[in-house]
Amino acid sequence: MSGVLLWVVGPKGNAASLFNLEPRTSKKQRALRSYPRVRVVSVVSAVSSSVASPSRSSVDRVYEVVLKQAALVREQRREKALDVKKPEEAEGLTGSDLLNTAYERCGEVCAEYAKTFYLGTLLMTPERRRAVWAIYVWCRRTDELVDGPNATHITPKALDRWEKRLNDLFEGRPYDMYDAALADTVSKYPVDIQPFKDMIEGMRLDLRKSRYMNFDELYLYCYYVAGTVGLMSVPVMGIAPESKASTESVYNAALALGVANQLTNILRDVGEDARRGRIYLPQDELARAGLSDEDILRGKVTDKWKGFMKEQIKRARKFFDEAEKGVVELNAASRWPVMASLLLYKQILDAIEANDYNNFTRRAYVGKAKKLILLPVAYGRALVGPSADGRA
Amino acid sequence: MTCFSICSRLPSSRLSPSNPPPTKTFLAFLAFPREVPPQRLTLPRNASPFRIACSSSSSSSSSSSSSSGDASGDQSSSNFCIIEGPETLQDFVQMQLQDIQDSIRSRRNKIFLLMEEVRRLRVQQRTKSVKVINENGKEEADEMPDIPSSIPFLPHLTQKTLRQLYLTSLSFIGGIILFGGLIAPTLELKLGLGGTSYEDFIRNMHLPLQLSQVDPIVASFSGGAVGVISTLMLMEANNVEQQEKKRCKYCHGTGYLACARCSASGVCLSVNPILVTGAADRPLQVPKTERCPNCSGAGKVMCPTCLCTGMLMASEHDLRIDPFD
């Protein structure tokens, strides 16, 4: 459960959109968007081991990952008491001065590219803030590899090398200063490597796919680019010690928040994505509503479209509700920022409705005033502690 | 002409015996002299790198061994990976120093030639495309340097708006001089409300009384100077902000990030397994340092976002990108 889920890294959009609760109106970001996607035909690499057999639905496969994460966290908690600091961690980046500089830079990058999210992180404790920044910067750098202004120079081999660097940094051998910040974060919090690897896998997927046949495929994609972020940040946010909910349920709620954010992103940017040749809506549901790709490309708001959008928004809201149940199980200090981000991002759905479901030409965004009002509302809701019966 | 074509073919064939590099086609294109005006080749600026390339490549081709080492990193672009990693140090590691120098020279030569090609292609592109708008146009606009205004909040400058700016500024200056010199004294405009004099105004505002003794010339000089200096300051600050916008935010425009392995120092402790034998009686030795394998002593590694260019949008950033600018 993490509000950090705001940073739903989506290669489908410009990375700024993820961490972004603010309107993407700046010219710079528009310019970034106009860059062509990398269209590299790559052979499908073996899907990550945790999501192996294709016969089960994506929801089940993703749930398995969640279970694994939860199990790892419990194991790590037990080990930490006995563990001696690994020798590789001592080598290399020993100078804490450089580390502090690295964390500061992470904060600068975060403030530069995701202002509202940055403001949200200011609501967290200083240690958590730095950790979240480090994770943000890694996710953003990964996204910019395939979706940034220089993405045309990136080959599939580059992603392999990036993954190798990820493995190295988890073993305590970071390559550059931003990797070092993440390596330090990873050593302080029980963050697992699998969500990071899955995110790289999501990037690879986005290089190949521009259409999603059913919600199952879309869900897997949302997991890769957004659910992983939730799983990455739960260890940082921390689960409340008095919480009776199972670790799996909290992770599930985090996953739900990520998926909800990504779906919101998708629903907001239908027009923009279509203009880039990408449609992130399930093809079978479109067909069922009597819509086709041409209708989307044409960009006309019809009654069929409104009906379709209503259903999609309903589903996204369901994910938000599921996520909200898990926020209360988090550490007391983390509940406010996470709840704030949840409410803020949920507002975007309201904005789409207010735009009369015209997500082709009009950008749905939440005004500053509304954002400010939501802060105390979020605070109030965050005061609620873990549920008495542990049902998240 | 022949020297040109031979030189341009030689390096490519020598360096990658197995797979023909994609640049071969470009070099072949350049070898045909039909659209190259002869005088270009005689320009000393252009000619000398060719000659050097010719001489060095011919000499080294005769003396070079199979140099299979360069196949490892030096081959066709499909194997090259732009992201740096801990093993990129091993690229080109088997090449001899002379080979490395020749490689560098030939690559720089190729870059130079390719840039010239880009320039000519852009000329053709402009002649063939009637309008340079829409999304492609925006891409070009980002590549070529625009003329942003250094005055904050003003839109981008063109010849027309520049003329408008001159007219407006000059008329304002003229108007103010006229107002101050002629109109105000004629109408006996006083500073304060209801025709109070300067001294009364100062007294009413409870400002220090010596202000009322200020000489008019001194006052106007100070006012003008303050205006000019603050304007210059604002414009410079705005300019810095504009330039910063073009910088890569991760490396702050330097193109490099601090190497984490050596903490930006360039040296690492050499990690050798401690010998067990005789360790008891030998005194502890000072740990030896070695060149950091990540950055090979540079202390910094490539920034993967801007690909070492330091710019937000990596481009070759050369004047030849847009000949019509």
XYZ file of C-alpha atoms in Angstrom:
717
model
C 0.000 0.000 0.000
C 1.711 2.932 -0.975
C 0.826 6.280 -2.006
C 4.072 6.251 -3.641
C 2.086 4.375 -6.118
C 1.557 7.720 -7.549
C 4.466 7.017 -9.490
C 2.970 4.626 -11.668
C 5.750 4.291 -14.071
C 4.177 3.804 -17.421
C 6.217 3.673 -20.493
C 3.002 4.228 -22.255
C 3.120 7.762 -21.237
C 5.871 10.030 -20.504
C 7.429 9.072 -17.245
C 6.490 12.379 -15.774
C 2.878 11.396 -15.829
C 3.488 8.806 -13.312
C 4.779 10.575 -10.529
C 2.553 13.214 -11.554
C -0.543 14.579 -10.096
C -0.188 17.819 -11.906
C -1.254 18.635 -15.397
C 1.263 17.882 -18.017
C 0.991 21.214 -19.622
C 4.572 22.269 -19.665
C 6.055 22.522 -23.095
C 9.056 20.506 -22.152
C 6.940 17.554 -21.292
C 4.900 17.920 -24.440
C 8.081 17.911 -26.425
C 9.164 14.768 -24.667
C 5.943 13.101 -25.586
C 6.291 13.798 -29.224
C 9.328 11.603 -29.415
C 8.730 8.399 -31.228
C 8.681 5.203 -29.288
C 11.366 2.713 -29.763
C 9.986 0.084 -32.015
C 12.435 -2.698 -31.672
C 11.340 -6.116 -32.617
C 12.786 -8.351 -30.004
C 12.244 -11.950 -29.404
C 10.114 -12.483 -26.356
C 12.527 -13.239 -23.602
C 11.605 -15.822 -21.081
C 9.007 -14.396 -18.793
C 10.262 -13.908 -15.287
C 10.226 -17.061 -13.285
C 7.474 -15.996 -10.971
C 4.979 -15.620 -13.770
C 5.764 -18.726 -15.733
C 2.878 -20.740 -17.066
C 0.663 -18.878 -19.503
C -2.413 -20.914 -18.838
C -3.316 -19.211 -15.564
C -4.788 -15.762 -15.537
C -2.654 -12.719 -14.956
C -4.450 -12.018 -11.716
C -3.358 -15.361 -10.322
C 0.172 -15.014 -11.534
C 0.485 -11.558 -10.057
C -1.014 -12.779 -6.828
C 1.712 -15.379 -6.647
C 4.293 -12.663 -6.870
C 2.547 -10.857 -4.041
C 2.601 -13.979 -1.887
C 6.244 -14.438 -2.573
C 6.996 -10.862 -1.633
C 5.111 -11.160 1.610
C 6.907 -14.377 2.456
C 10.264 -12.806 1.723
C 9.514 -9.876 3.944
C 8.723 -12.163 6.858
C 11.874 -14.137 6.241
C 13.989 -11.032 6.032
C 12.578 -9.752 9.284
C 13.720 -12.917 11.005
C 17.133 -12.879 9.389
C 17.863 -9.275 10.142
C 18.254 -10.014 13.825
C 21.082 -12.433 13.180
C 22.600 -11.085 10.022
C 26.095 -9.659 9.977
C 26.556 -6.871 7.503
C 27.645 -8.364 4.208
C 31.221 -7.498 3.259
C 30.303 -6.288 -0.230
C 28.203 -3.552 1.232
C 31.186 -2.102 3.008
C 33.217 -1.852 -0.169
C 32.763 0.958 -2.598
C 30.517 3.751 -1.508
C 31.769 4.270 1.976
C 31.842 8.037 1.899
C 28.576 9.098 3.443
C 29.129 12.533 1.997
C 28.709 11.214 -1.497
C 25.698 9.267 -0.359
C 24.071 12.364 1.042
C 24.778 14.207 -2.169
C 23.250 11.334 -4.085
C 20.090 11.415 -2.012
C 19.848 15.166 -2.409
C 20.147 14.806 -6.135
C 17.409 12.203 -6.054
C 15.228 14.719 -4.288
C 16.057 17.349 -6.883
C 15.147 15.054 -9.725
C 11.912 14.154 -7.989
C 11.065 17.795 -7.405
C 11.845 18.597 -11.000
C 9.739 15.924 -12.635
C 6.932 15.231 -10.219
C 6.196 18.321 -8.192
C 3.022 17.203 -6.520
C 4.471 13.835 -5.691
C 7.508 15.577 -4.251
C 5.300 17.691 -2.059
C 3.635 14.504 -0.947
C 6.942 12.998 0.069
C 7.536 15.974 2.306
C 4.752 14.594 4.464
C 6.833 11.520 5.215
C 9.603 11.013 7.712
C 13.027 12.119 6.425
C 14.422 8.605 6.176
C 11.442 7.316 4.257
C 11.482 10.374 2.056
C 15.003 9.650 0.906
C 14.250 6.037 0.307
C 11.219 6.894 -1.760
C 13.218 9.397 -3.783
C 15.869 6.809 -4.538
C 13.264 4.346 -5.729
C 11.568 7.051 -7.754
C 14.764 8.007 -9.520
C 15.526 4.429 -10.431
C 12.053 3.905 -11.829
C 12.195 7.117 -13.734
C 15.587 6.411 -15.199
C 14.391 3.005 -16.289
C 11.339 4.526 -17.885
C 13.365 7.198 -19.630
C 15.503 4.502 -21.184
C 12.624 3.372 -23.308
C 10.390 6.372 -23.248
C 12.624 9.356 -22.820
C 13.888 11.802 -25.383
C 16.917 9.678 -26.139
C 15.111 6.404 -26.336
C 15.889 5.951 -30.005
C 19.424 4.999 -29.089
C 18.327 2.242 -26.720
C 18.408 -1.359 -27.865
C 17.107 -4.457 -26.080
C 20.665 -5.173 -25.105
C 20.662 -1.920 -23.185
C 17.817 -3.179 -21.050
C 19.750 -6.359 -20.361
C 22.689 -4.333 -19.230
C 20.435 -2.191 -17.096
C 19.119 -5.333 -15.464
C 22.657 -6.465 -14.811
C 23.365 -3.182 -13.099
C 20.254 -3.715 -11.011
C 21.504 -7.117 -9.902
C 24.859 -5.648 -9.040
C 23.408 -2.879 -6.980
C 21.283 -5.270 -5.005
C 24.454 -7.148 -4.195
C 26.033 -3.977 -2.903
C 27.999 -2.980 -6.003
C 26.248 0.089 -7.369
C 27.548 1.557 -10.576
C 26.849 5.261 -10.294
C 25.633 7.631 -7.628
C 21.931 7.106 -8.164
C 22.418 3.363 -8.052
C 24.316 3.930 -4.842
C 21.367 5.730 -3.289
C 19.096 2.845 -4.187
C 21.646 0.332 -2.916
C 21.694 2.134 0.400
C 17.900 2.177 0.519
C 17.781 -1.496 -0.253
C 20.165 -2.252 2.554
C 18.095 -0.308 5.056
C 14.637 -1.542 4.088
C 13.580 -5.076 3.205
C 12.973 -4.332 -0.452
C 13.064 -7.278 -2.810
C 14.557 -7.278 -6.273
C 11.693 -9.024 -8.030
C 9.446 -5.953 -8.501
C 12.361 -4.091 -10.053
C 13.030 -6.915 -12.443
C 9.364 -7.072 -13.293
C 9.389 -3.397 -14.090
C 12.195 -3.876 -16.582
C 10.141 -6.705 -18.017
C 7.261 -4.287 -18.361
C 9.482 -1.946 -20.317
C 10.386 -4.782 -22.638
C 6.718 -5.566 -23.040
C 5.905 -2.020 -23.965
C 8.467 -2.080 -26.719
C 6.513 -4.833 -28.425
C 2.895 -4.375 -27.555
C 0.583 -1.626 -28.551
C -2.750 -3.412 -28.172
C -4.204 -5.437 -25.325
C -6.703 -8.117 -26.182
C -8.426 -8.448 -22.842
C -8.315 -7.111 -19.328
C -6.116 -9.980 -18.274
C -3.303 -8.768 -20.506
C -3.873 -5.217 -19.446
C -3.784 -6.200 -15.809
C -0.431 -7.880 -16.276
C 0.899 -4.768 -17.929
C -0.450 -2.581 -15.151
C 1.225 -4.876 -12.669
C 4.537 -4.604 -14.450
C 4.641 -0.871 -14.620
C 2.613 0.190 -11.612
C 1.893 -2.701 -9.288
C 5.603 -3.258 -8.898
C 5.979 0.246 -7.580
C 3.514 -0.559 -4.854
C 5.386 -3.685 -3.935
C 8.622 -1.734 -3.887
C 7.340 0.858 -1.522
C 5.453 -1.188 1.053
C 8.677 -2.150 2.824
C 9.589 1.511 2.954
C 6.217 2.705 4.195
C 6.105 -0.045 6.748
C 3.168 -1.952 8.129
C 1.817 -0.809 11.474
C 3.028 -3.066 14.271
C -0.466 -3.282 15.734
C -1.955 -4.280 12.417
C -3.675 -7.632 12.448
C -3.971 -7.820 8.701
C -1.847 -10.331 6.857
C 1.193 -9.120 4.995
C -0.296 -10.469 1.793
C -3.378 -8.355 2.135
C -1.381 -5.193 2.596
C 0.729 -6.029 -0.421
C -2.422 -6.783 -2.329
C -3.821 -3.411 -1.441
C -0.578 -1.797 -2.579
C -0.839 -3.664 -5.823
C -4.415 -2.521 -6.190
C -3.399 1.077 -5.711
C -0.776 0.739 -8.404
C -3.200 -0.806 -10.820
C -5.801 1.819 -9.992
C -3.310 4.586 -10.668
C -2.269 3.080 -13.948
C -5.846 2.562 -15.061
C -6.567 6.184 -14.198
C -3.560 7.215 -16.211
C -4.776 5.159 -19.137
C -8.274 6.541 -18.980
C -6.993 10.069 -18.806
C -4.659 9.793 -21.751
C -6.703 7.862 -24.285
C -6.382 10.567 -26.920
C -2.688 11.171 -26.489
C -1.817 7.506 -26.512
C -3.953 6.849 -29.557
C -2.119 9.574 -31.408
C 1.072 7.682 -30.674
C -0.424 4.495 -31.994
C -1.146 2.889 -28.646
C -4.454 1.814 -27.225
C -4.356 0.627 -23.649
C -7.970 -0.479 -23.487
C -9.016 -4.132 -23.685
C -9.959 -4.949 -27.245
C -12.674 -7.411 -26.300
C -14.431 -4.887 -24.091
C -14.223 -2.310 -26.819
C -15.781 -4.746 -29.235
C -18.499 -5.561 -26.755
C -19.354 -1.881 -26.506
C -19.462 -1.661 -30.268
C -16.323 0.438 -30.526
C -13.280 -0.043 -32.668
C -9.797 1.390 -32.921
C -10.978 3.775 -35.614
C -13.542 5.254 -33.269
C -10.809 5.969 -30.792
C -8.519 7.434 -33.400
C -11.329 9.582 -34.705
C -11.789 10.925 -31.216
C -15.488 11.558 -31.160
C -17.412 11.232 -27.927
C -20.496 9.113 -28.628
C -23.019 7.549 -26.298
C -21.336 4.197 -26.804
C -18.071 5.774 -25.709
C -19.678 7.290 -22.641
C -21.166 3.963 -21.662
C -17.833 2.245 -22.158
C -15.969 4.859 -20.166
C -18.484 4.626 -17.336
C -17.719 0.953 -16.970
C -13.988 1.489 -17.072
C -14.155 4.227 -14.483
C -16.273 2.010 -12.272
C -13.635 -0.678 -12.396
C -10.853 1.752 -11.614
C -12.810 3.030 -8.637
C -13.198 -0.515 -7.380
C -9.440 -0.880 -7.346
C -9.109 2.363 -5.428
C -11.576 1.131 -2.839
C -9.667 -2.087 -2.457
C -6.489 -0.116 -2.006
C -7.994 2.171 0.579
C -8.669 -0.768 2.847
C -4.954 -1.406 3.043
C -3.822 2.148 3.726
C -5.051 1.992 7.285
C -2.804 -0.964 7.970
C 0.317 1.021 7.249
C 2.619 2.664 9.699
C 1.053 5.696 11.312
C 3.569 8.102 9.806
C 2.954 6.832 6.290
C -0.805 6.811 6.250
C -1.307 10.483 5.524
C 0.892 10.786 2.425
C -0.404 7.543 1.009
C -4.031 8.428 1.622
C -3.461 11.885 0.180
C -2.052 10.487 -3.008
C -4.850 7.982 -3.263
C -7.539 10.616 -2.959
C -5.774 12.997 -5.312
C -5.378 10.449 -8.026
C -8.926 9.241 -7.593
C -10.082 12.785 -8.278
C -8.792 12.481 -11.793
C -11.580 10.042 -12.513
C -14.045 12.675 -11.361
C -12.349 15.151 -13.634
C -12.805 12.816 -16.605
C -16.492 12.617 -15.820
C -16.653 16.386 -15.499
C -15.102 16.654 -18.954
C -18.078 14.696 -20.208
C -15.872 11.704 -20.887
C -13.904 13.554 -23.504
C -10.471 12.144 -22.896
C -9.545 12.570 -26.523
C -8.943 16.254 -26.584
C -9.422 17.476 -23.048
C -7.002 16.843 -20.296
C -8.541 15.839 -17.007
C -6.690 17.346 -14.143
C -7.270 18.283 -10.564
C -6.890 21.946 -9.795
C -4.579 23.231 -7.093
C -7.451 24.310 -4.913
C -8.986 20.854 -4.938
C -5.632 19.317 -4.140
C -5.193 21.557 -1.132
C -8.647 20.742 0.172
C -7.949 17.057 -0.089
C -4.966 17.258 2.223
C -6.899 17.713 5.444
C -9.503 15.212 4.248
C -6.741 12.701 3.755
C -5.371 13.525 7.168
C -8.706 12.815 8.729
C -9.063 9.503 6.977
C -5.498 8.572 7.812
C -6.159 8.953 11.516
C -8.114 5.748 11.334
C -5.824 3.017 12.551
C -5.623 -0.643 11.556
C -8.946 -2.399 11.517
C -9.864 -4.342 14.622
C -10.387 -7.669 12.944
C -7.465 -7.429 10.550
C -9.639 -7.538 7.494
C -7.887 -5.267 5.033
C 39.190 11.961 -55.396
C 40.619 8.495 -55.458
C 42.579 9.135 -52.319
C 39.344 10.198 -50.707
C 37.520 7.055 -51.697
C 40.323 4.736 -50.740
C 40.761 6.339 -47.396
C 37.114 6.204 -46.669
C 36.892 2.552 -47.491
C 40.070 1.386 -45.846
C 39.301 1.986 -42.180
C 35.939 0.333 -42.380
C 37.163 -2.783 -44.058
C 40.125 -3.121 -41.763
C 38.277 -2.735 -38.544
C 35.437 -5.097 -39.105
C 36.425 -7.953 -41.297
C 33.421 -10.095 -40.530
C 30.373 -7.923 -40.791
C 30.243 -4.963 -43.087
C 29.463 -1.963 -41.006
C 26.398 0.025 -41.902
C 28.585 3.034 -42.479
C 30.105 1.400 -45.492
C 27.147 2.418 -47.569
C 27.571 6.013 -46.504
C 31.208 5.993 -47.303
C 30.460 4.502 -50.662
C 28.046 7.334 -51.221
C 30.700 9.833 -50.367
C 33.167 8.196 -52.678
C 31.108 9.188 -55.662
C 32.261 12.642 -56.448
C 29.384 13.803 -58.528
C 27.718 16.044 -55.999
C 30.884 16.990 -54.226
C 32.243 20.209 -55.622
C 35.952 19.736 -56.169
C 36.925 22.794 -54.203
C 35.568 21.265 -51.013
C 38.215 18.670 -50.976
C 40.978 21.164 -51.412
C 40.003 23.150 -48.358
C 42.824 22.595 -45.936
C 40.381 22.194 -43.099
C 38.767 19.238 -44.759
C 41.738 17.855 -46.516
C 44.149 17.340 -43.708
C 42.150 14.813 -41.695
C 41.686 12.806 -44.857
C 45.373 12.853 -45.583
C 46.235 11.843 -42.092
C 43.671 9.111 -42.197
C 45.025 7.979 -45.527
C 48.590 7.798 -44.391
C 47.956 6.240 -41.053
C 45.475 3.699 -42.239
C 47.604 2.672 -45.168
C 50.639 2.273 -42.977
C 48.849 0.493 -40.233
C 46.917 -1.739 -42.580
C 50.156 -3.043 -43.914
C 51.595 -3.570 -40.497
C 48.545 -4.589 -38.578
C 48.029 -8.133 -37.529
C 44.656 -9.754 -37.541
C 43.730 -7.623 -34.548
C 40.822 -9.842 -33.820
C 40.520 -8.128 -30.521
C 38.687 -5.242 -32.018
C 35.922 -7.511 -33.108
C 34.814 -7.660 -29.521
C 33.626 -4.122 -29.159
C 34.322 -2.583 -32.474
C 31.872 -4.366 -34.677
C 28.628 -3.359 -36.279
C 26.265 -1.188 -34.337
C 23.834 -4.010 -33.669
C 26.139 -5.364 -31.003
C 27.041 -2.066 -29.498
C 25.177 -1.180 -26.352
C 25.085 2.408 -25.357
C 24.455 1.849 -21.675
C 27.613 1.529 -19.652
C 28.106 -1.351 -17.314
C 30.882 -2.836 -15.230
C 32.178 -4.802 -18.216
C 32.311 -1.969 -20.720
C 35.909 -1.562 -19.659
C 36.575 -4.771 -21.527
C 35.449 -3.254 -24.804
C 38.477 -2.577 -26.979
C 40.751 -3.975 -24.287
C 42.623 -6.186 -26.730
C 43.523 -3.431 -29.133
C 47.024 -2.083 -29.326
C 47.682 1.564 -28.658
C 48.386 2.326 -32.289
C 45.199 0.586 -33.337
C 43.262 2.571 -30.783
C 44.648 5.827 -32.084
C 43.826 4.851 -35.611
C 40.341 3.804 -34.608
C 39.726 7.092 -32.891
C 40.987 9.014 -35.862
C 38.955 7.091 -38.350
C 35.822 7.347 -36.258
C 36.178 11.056 -35.857
C 36.682 11.294 -39.540
C 33.521 9.310 -40.135
C 31.610 11.489 -37.729
C 32.800 14.546 -39.575
C 31.764 13.147 -42.917
C 28.432 11.984 -41.593
C 27.720 15.412 -40.161
C 28.337 16.904 -43.550
C 25.942 14.397 -45.027
C 23.366 15.333 -42.440
C 23.752 18.940 -43.391
C 23.179 18.237 -47.060
C 20.259 15.985 -46.320
C 18.706 18.718 -44.244
C 19.080 21.106 -47.140
C 17.247 18.633 -49.322
C 14.662 18.066 -46.661
C 13.926 21.740 -46.469
C 13.721 22.181 -50.206
C 11.380 19.250 -50.529
C 9.074 19.876 -47.619
C 6.864 22.896 -48.039
C 5.941 23.386 -44.462
C 7.902 22.598 -41.349
C 5.122 22.287 -38.827
C 3.293 19.430 -37.019
C 4.962 16.979 -34.724
C 7.993 16.438 -36.903
C 8.471 20.131 -36.999
C 8.370 20.242 -33.273
C 11.087 17.651 -33.128
C 13.237 19.723 -35.399
C 12.451 22.774 -33.391
C 13.844 21.084 -30.375
C 16.971 20.050 -32.166
C 17.881 23.416 -33.566
C 18.485 26.332 -31.256
C 15.532 28.654 -31.110
C 15.756 32.341 -30.432
C 14.172 32.556 -27.024
C 13.688 36.008 -25.673
C 15.976 37.023 -22.846
C 13.300 39.311 -21.447
C 11.064 37.261 -19.222
C 7.528 36.562 -20.360
C 8.163 37.670 -23.904
C 7.466 35.199 -26.709
C 10.120 33.934 -29.070
C 11.768 36.500 -31.258
C 11.603 36.822 -34.993
C 12.620 39.691 -37.254
C 9.145 41.151 -37.099
C 8.803 41.045 -33.340
C 12.312 42.404 -32.972
C 11.336 45.461 -35.019
C 8.220 45.856 -32.915
C 10.354 45.669 -29.814
C 12.659 48.424 -31.087
C 9.733 50.658 -31.956
C 7.982 50.175 -28.641
C 11.113 50.698 -26.580
C 12.215 53.788 -28.452
C 8.793 55.341 -28.298
C 8.593 54.675 -24.563
C 11.976 56.290 -24.037
C 11.016 59.258 -26.139
C 7.726 59.608 -24.365
C 9.242 59.503 -20.909
C 11.921 62.042 -21.815
C 9.261 64.285 -23.256
C 7.063 63.862 -20.246
C 9.799 64.487 -17.744
C 11.433 67.334 -19.600
C 8.543 69.228 -21.064
C 5.129 68.174 -19.944
C 5.649 67.751 -16.235
C 7.311 71.101 -15.578
C 4.807 72.853 -17.829
C 1.880 71.414 -15.969
C 3.764 71.944 -12.750
C 3.097 68.396 -11.772
C 4.150 67.843 -8.275
C 4.863 64.566 -6.724
C 2.362 64.480 -3.959
C -1.388 64.665 -4.073
C -2.895 68.095 -4.120
C 0.273 69.759 -5.385
C 2.484 69.220 -2.362
C 6.148 69.885 -2.974
C 8.914 67.329 -2.781
C 9.926 68.366 0.704
C 6.374 68.163 1.986
C 6.008 64.773 0.440
C 9.120 63.504 2.183
C 7.909 64.892 5.444
C 4.471 63.343 5.012
C 5.935 59.957 4.300
C 8.139 60.231 7.368
C 11.217 59.457 5.343
C 14.643 60.777 6.431
C 14.737 64.491 5.712
C 18.059 64.478 3.849
C 16.247 62.927 0.919
C 14.641 66.266 0.218
C 18.078 67.835 -0.270
C 19.022 65.471 -3.095
C 20.309 67.202 -6.186
C 18.072 66.536 -9.235
C 20.960 65.371 -11.373
C 22.118 62.934 -8.734
C 18.581 61.703 -8.295
C 18.020 61.018 -11.961
C 21.405 59.369 -12.330
C 20.759 57.068 -9.394
C 17.313 56.191 -10.611
C 18.552 55.399 -14.080
C 21.465 53.375 -12.818
C 19.293 51.325 -10.502
C 16.917 50.601 -13.343
C 19.621 49.499 -15.720
C 21.475 47.361 -13.236
C 18.401 45.567 -12.009
C 17.274 44.928 -15.557
C 20.601 43.430 -16.495
C 20.506 41.280 -13.415
C 17.046 39.973 -14.183
C 17.925 39.233 -17.755
C 20.997 37.315 -16.786
C 19.047 35.301 -14.240
C 16.447 34.509 -16.844
C 19.099 33.473 -19.310
C 20.638 31.133 -16.789
C 17.238 29.647 -16.149
C 16.675 29.069 -19.846
C 20.007 27.364 -20.245
C 19.349 25.258 -17.206
C 16.135 24.047 -18.748
C 18.149 22.499 -21.530
C 20.433 20.687 -19.139
C 20.053 17.102 -18.222
C 18.703 17.111 -14.696
C 20.459 13.981 -13.591
C 24.020 15.024 -14.269
C 23.404 18.804 -14.174
C 24.733 19.192 -17.657
C 28.078 17.536 -17.058
C 27.169 14.298 -18.806
C 28.728 12.242 -16.052
C 27.724 10.822 -12.726
C 29.982 10.040 -9.816
C 31.261 6.495 -9.897
C 29.926 4.618 -6.918
C 32.620 1.967 -6.837
C 35.456 4.334 -6.027
C 33.279 7.111 -4.580
C 34.457 9.394 -7.365
C 38.092 9.104 -6.331
C 39.251 6.937 -9.205
C 41.028 4.361 -7.095
C 39.752 1.293 -5.336
C 41.296 -0.923 -2.768
C 42.603 -3.960 -4.517
C 40.652 -6.805 -3.054
C 42.886 -9.783 -2.929
C 42.242 -12.820 -0.802
C 44.352 -12.570 2.285
C 47.073 -15.148 2.332
C 46.711 -17.420 5.277
C 50.279 -18.613 5.336
C 52.622 -16.428 7.285
C 49.887 -14.019 8.115
C 50.525 -14.375 11.801
C 54.114 -13.190 11.786
C 53.935 -10.560 9.049
C 52.860 -7.059 10.058
C 49.690 -5.730 8.469
C 50.481 -4.102 5.172
C 49.016 -0.932 3.843
C 46.244 -1.990 1.489
C 47.180 -1.359 -2.104
C 44.991 0.716 -4.355
C 44.288 0.001 -7.962
C 42.597 1.863 -10.738
C 38.852 1.636 -10.317
C 37.542 -0.947 -12.765
C 34.219 0.809 -13.184
C 35.404 4.172 -14.353
C 39.067 3.299 -15.103
C 40.285 6.058 -12.899
C 38.082 8.828 -14.202
C 35.978 8.891 -11.075
C 32.854 9.365 -13.122
C 30.682 7.261 -15.349
C 28.303 7.977 -18.193
C 24.932 9.448 -17.395
C 22.493 7.038 -19.068
C 19.705 9.565 -19.375
C 21.412 12.128 -21.533
C 23.871 9.567 -22.872
C 26.820 11.659 -21.817
C 25.715 14.719 -23.776
C 24.581 16.708 -20.775
C 21.556 17.922 -22.689
C 17.983 17.139 -21.911
C 17.538 15.980 -25.458
C 20.659 14.403 -26.767
C 21.537 15.564 -30.194
C 24.768 15.962 -32.023
C 24.346 19.666 -31.337
C 26.228 20.896 -34.287
C 25.740 23.908 -36.537
C 25.347 21.572 -39.447
C 22.093 20.219 -38.105
C 20.133 23.071 -39.582
C 21.652 24.915 -42.517
C 18.796 27.343 -42.763
C 19.086 28.664 -39.255
